[in-house]
Amino acid sequence: MSPKAIAYKSNSIIYFKGDIADRVFILNEGKISLNFINIETGQEIHELIKTGEFFGVKSALGRYPREETALVLNDSRVISFTVPEFEQFAAKNTRIIITMLKVFSNQLRRIHKQVQNLIYAGDQINPETGLYRIGLYYLKIKKYSQAIYALGRYLVYYPSGKYAEEATSNIYLAEDYLQKYGQGEGPVINVDSSIPEVDKPAKEKELSGVGKDYYRGVSLTSEGKYSEASNIFRTIIQTSGDEEYKLKAQFEIGKCFFHTNNFDNCIKIFTMLLQKYPKHPDLSEALFYIGQCNEKKGEMDKAINIYRKVLSLTPEADPLFQKADRSLRNLER
């Protein structure tokens, strides 16, 4: 095997945020944008890739899901490396390594500055407190999705941390407000003077433990440890009295089945889930996984129908729409 050239049409997607990262790319010709969310403002950033520049390096080498979506703006041609191919290539080209170090250094300085702004520059606080404050910052400005993500990451990195209980409570609060009022709406939350109370203290205690387990399972999934993650999700389903996390755990098990090529069980669990919860918030994503399973099993007609259903339910601006559209077009060629 050797690096291969791949041509992409305008408006196609090379990879989506959250995709499993196993390849590094270099732009040979064309125009490509990396789209991601600014951690300081919550706004989407579009970062253009220059000709000859690598992208997708950090997530591939670190073996974690993509942190951005790579969108093709004009017809482009890229060179795709597997991680071993890229490591072999970089080892023979020290200039490449130095260039990447400069790029990563600039990115780290930029991120450091943003984080300092978020956590009130000048304060001498440790990373644990800083990460928790980022979650509170987003909660205060009613960016509930970002708050859930930041506080969830806190629980991943500090499952027994000194703010673990509060982080879990605030995730619960953010999810509740997101559902009731929507992103950017809702009552004022004064997180500077006190942490909002959840009015179900008994349930909060149970939720804290279940929440920690759930996010530990999600973390294992992101590391590709699907068997360990599935065991955690099964325990939540079998022992927890919290319906919300049981529902989330069932969804995550379906994803684990898919990534371990257990397509029949993946279809079965997502179908059962959607029959039981026809208003499931992740209905489109569950259908997409079913379509992917059908495609992997060679059931192309079923896959095409499922992808069309996903497109009918998903806004065009949603990355899932692009993934379903790409899959459908590939099958209809």
XYZ file of C-alpha atoms in Angstrom:
333
model
C 0.000 0.000 0.000
C 1.087 3.579 -0.644
C -0.454 7.040 -0.370
C -3.172 7.527 -2.947
C -4.556 10.531 -4.782
C -8.280 11.183 -4.379
C -10.389 13.693 -6.324
C -13.294 15.434 -4.612
C -16.057 17.451 -6.217
C -17.102 20.870 -4.955
C -19.393 20.767 -1.866
C -18.382 17.208 -0.984
C -17.147 16.269 2.480
C -13.809 14.570 3.075
C -14.671 13.803 6.683
C -17.140 14.934 9.309
C -16.578 16.054 12.862
C -16.810 12.941 15.016
C -15.707 10.535 12.270
C -13.156 7.955 13.280
C -9.752 9.359 12.338
C -7.432 6.945 10.541
C -6.023 9.015 7.680
C -3.893 12.102 7.096
C -4.386 14.281 4.024
C -2.358 16.789 2.031
C -4.024 19.249 -0.333
C -2.562 18.861 -3.811
C -4.863 21.269 -5.623
C -8.228 22.941 -5.052
C -9.783 24.645 -2.056
C -10.759 23.029 1.245
C -12.140 24.504 4.471
C -11.913 23.026 7.945
C -15.071 23.997 9.855
C -15.177 23.878 13.641
C -16.700 25.649 16.624
C -14.737 28.411 18.362
C -14.596 27.443 22.034
C -14.683 31.106 23.068
C -17.624 32.414 21.046
C -19.496 29.256 20.089
C -19.442 30.451 16.455
C -18.416 28.275 13.509
C -14.914 28.956 12.177
C -13.858 28.296 8.567
C -10.123 27.672 8.225
C -8.795 27.408 4.678
C -6.156 24.806 3.863
C -3.263 25.972 1.702
C -1.959 23.918 -1.207
C 0.700 21.548 0.090
C -0.608 21.728 3.664
C -1.453 18.650 5.738
C -4.745 18.333 7.574
C -6.407 15.738 9.786
C -3.024 15.061 11.386
C -3.727 15.514 15.101
C -6.818 13.337 15.315
C -5.266 10.609 13.170
C -2.017 10.455 15.147
C -3.861 10.825 18.452
C -6.422 8.237 17.385
C -9.443 10.241 18.469
C -12.510 11.373 16.473
C -12.206 14.316 14.099
C -12.663 17.719 15.724
C -13.688 19.495 12.535
C -15.498 18.926 9.247
C -13.390 19.080 6.062
C -15.530 20.698 3.345
C -14.441 20.877 -0.318
C -15.126 24.403 -1.619
C -13.828 23.862 -5.176
C -12.988 20.656 -7.047
C -9.900 19.374 -5.244
C -7.327 16.625 -5.290
C -5.750 15.358 -2.073
C -3.169 12.734 -1.165
C -4.423 10.334 1.491
C -1.995 8.650 3.905
C -2.661 5.914 6.405
C -1.086 6.674 9.767
C 1.849 4.222 9.221
C 2.414 5.686 5.739
C 2.436 9.213 7.130
C 4.779 8.289 9.984
C 7.166 6.694 7.502
C 6.946 9.722 5.215
C 7.478 12.231 8.039
C 10.450 10.277 9.423
C 12.256 10.809 6.113
C 11.312 14.498 5.841
C 12.358 16.493 8.893
C 11.241 19.703 7.157
C 7.667 18.388 7.312
C 7.982 17.764 11.037
C 9.340 21.281 11.685
C 6.528 22.831 9.624
C 3.910 20.878 11.544
C 5.455 21.837 14.873
C 5.203 25.508 13.917
C 1.540 25.081 12.943
C 0.702 23.178 16.122
C 2.570 25.749 18.217
C 0.498 28.585 16.744
C -2.709 26.602 17.329
C -1.762 25.934 20.946
C -1.039 29.613 21.575
C -4.388 30.566 20.060
C -6.283 28.005 22.118
C -4.423 29.032 25.259
C -5.447 32.646 24.712
C -9.089 31.691 24.164
C -9.159 29.547 27.282
C -7.549 32.326 29.320
C -10.282 34.700 28.156
C -12.915 32.173 29.145
C -11.584 31.538 32.593
C -10.788 35.153 33.392
C -7.180 35.778 32.402
C -4.882 36.536 35.271
C -6.445 34.079 37.685
C -4.073 31.326 38.725
C -6.325 28.281 38.541
C -5.645 24.660 37.781
C -6.848 22.896 34.590
C -9.644 21.085 36.429
C -11.187 24.312 37.699
C -10.609 25.965 34.336
C -12.476 23.250 32.429
C -15.380 23.410 34.872
C -15.541 27.198 34.519
C -15.725 26.880 30.742
C -18.860 24.768 31.183
C -20.333 27.362 33.536
C -19.477 30.146 31.094
C -21.510 28.506 28.339
C -24.345 27.775 30.757
C -24.428 31.442 31.774
C -24.677 32.684 28.165
C -27.336 30.006 27.428
C -25.191 28.045 24.976
C -26.556 24.831 26.396
C -25.081 22.444 23.824
C -21.580 23.811 24.426
C -22.143 23.694 28.196
C -23.195 20.036 28.004
C -20.109 19.222 25.940
C -17.644 21.082 28.212
C -19.131 19.723 31.434
C -19.278 16.260 29.890
C -15.570 16.486 29.061
C -14.967 17.550 32.658
C -16.624 14.330 33.868
C -14.554 12.315 31.407
C -11.268 13.764 32.618
C -12.217 14.232 36.284
C -14.913 11.622 37.058
C -14.134 11.929 40.791
C -13.211 15.612 40.679
C -14.250 18.171 43.236
C -16.882 19.614 40.850
C -18.185 16.248 39.588
C -21.517 16.517 41.419
C -22.056 20.105 40.274
C -21.014 19.281 36.711
C -23.568 16.471 36.562
C -26.277 18.726 37.992
C -25.471 21.447 35.488
C -25.531 18.975 32.581
C -28.974 17.969 33.783
C -29.979 21.637 33.990
C -28.532 22.463 30.550
C -30.317 19.518 28.931
C -33.574 20.529 30.615
C -33.278 24.182 29.492
C -32.214 23.174 25.980
C -35.346 21.076 25.644
C -37.672 23.636 27.265
C -36.368 26.906 25.817
C -33.926 26.084 23.021
C -30.341 27.143 22.402
C -29.689 30.765 23.435
C -33.035 31.142 25.244
C -34.313 30.638 28.775
C -34.060 32.318 32.196
C -30.939 34.052 33.502
C -28.568 31.729 35.343
C -26.263 33.381 37.856
C -23.345 30.966 37.914
C -20.936 33.533 39.359
C -22.460 33.692 42.804
C -23.938 30.259 43.192
C -24.520 27.029 41.337
C -28.188 26.541 40.433
C -29.929 23.882 42.475
C -31.651 20.938 40.847
C -35.009 20.540 42.564
C -34.767 16.749 42.835
C -31.924 16.100 45.274
C -32.635 12.392 45.698
C -32.630 11.813 41.968
C -29.613 14.053 41.561
C -27.512 11.705 43.667
C -28.428 8.719 41.491
C -28.053 10.766 38.313
C -24.539 11.726 39.277
C -23.379 8.110 39.389
C -25.233 7.146 36.227
C -23.978 10.243 34.473
C -20.381 9.446 35.338
C -20.788 5.888 34.059
C -22.452 7.070 30.882
C -19.735 9.574 30.028
C -17.061 7.016 30.887
C -18.697 4.702 28.351
C -18.799 7.486 25.758
C -15.122 8.169 26.399
C -14.275 4.486 25.846
C -16.293 4.542 22.628
C -14.283 7.499 21.357
C -11.132 5.487 22.068
C -12.440 2.567 20.026
C -12.868 0.348 23.130
C -16.334 -0.791 22.096
C -16.491 -3.988 24.168
C -15.673 -2.172 27.427
C -18.061 0.637 26.546
C -20.875 -1.822 25.768
C -20.482 -3.464 29.183
C -20.945 -0.085 30.882
C -23.976 0.796 28.787
C -25.553 -2.627 29.458
C -25.104 -2.114 33.205
C -26.846 1.269 32.979
C -29.750 -0.265 31.043
C -30.113 -3.209 33.440
C -29.626 -1.445 36.790
C -30.375 2.261 36.483
C -33.729 3.760 37.317
C -32.947 6.843 35.261
C -34.890 6.544 31.995
C -32.977 9.367 30.335
C -29.597 7.700 30.703
C -31.043 4.269 29.921
C -32.259 5.706 26.630
C -28.882 7.271 25.899
C -27.100 4.035 26.787
C -29.293 2.049 24.370
C -28.388 4.452 21.598
C -24.673 4.178 22.350
C -24.823 0.363 22.363
C -26.311 0.529 18.879
C -23.300 2.550 17.753
C -20.950 0.031 19.365
C -22.668 -2.784 17.466
C -22.120 -0.889 14.216
C -18.436 -0.218 14.820
C -17.852 -3.900 15.659
C -19.591 -4.989 12.431
C -22.492 -6.544 14.345
C -24.948 -5.127 11.833
C -27.982 -7.326 12.633
C -27.917 -6.363 16.317
C -27.308 -2.727 15.393
C -30.437 -2.710 13.198
C -32.393 -4.559 15.878
C -31.599 -2.197 18.747
C -32.123 0.999 16.736
C -35.406 -0.336 15.313
C -36.654 -1.243 18.805
C -35.557 2.143 20.096
C -37.392 4.055 17.383
C -40.538 1.944 17.717
C -40.600 2.684 21.437
C -39.604 6.340 21.089
C -40.866 7.605 17.689
C -40.021 11.171 18.778
C -36.461 10.266 19.734
C -34.246 13.389 19.396
C -31.647 11.376 17.479
C -34.170 9.709 15.166
C -32.326 10.735 11.989
C -28.950 9.535 13.227
C -30.429 6.176 14.291
C -31.985 5.774 10.839
C -28.658 6.647 9.224
C -26.936 3.873 11.183
C -29.648 1.432 10.044
C -29.022 2.535 6.461
C -25.285 2.056 6.906
C -25.910 -1.469 8.223
C -28.166 -2.284 5.256
C -25.459 -1.049 2.911
C -22.757 -3.110 4.653
C -25.003 -6.187 4.346
C -25.488 -5.579 0.609
C -29.163 -4.638 1.024
C -28.846 -1.620 -1.253
C -32.558 -0.985 -1.901
C -33.241 -0.842 1.834
C -30.261 1.451 2.355
C -31.412 3.826 -0.397
C -34.896 4.089 1.128
C -33.448 4.737 4.575
C -31.087 7.456 3.305
C -33.992 9.158 1.532
C -35.947 9.060 4.788
C -33.008 10.635 6.646
C -32.811 13.418 4.051
C -36.537 14.129 4.459
C -36.154 14.503 8.222
C -32.857 16.398 8.402
C -32.165 20.102 7.716
C -29.697 20.672 4.883
C -27.379 22.594 7.203
C -27.034 19.533 9.448
C -23.812 17.545 8.772
C -25.899 14.366 8.903
C -27.749 15.551 5.786
C -24.457 15.750 3.915
C -23.440 12.268 5.059
C -26.768 10.732 4.029
C -26.718 12.609 0.713
C -23.184 11.401 -0.019
C -24.097 7.800 0.827
C -27.245 7.967 -1.321
C -25.397 9.404 -4.304
C -22.735 6.716 -4.045
C -25.398 4.000 -4.224
C -27.345 5.603 -7.065
C -24.332 5.941 -9.378
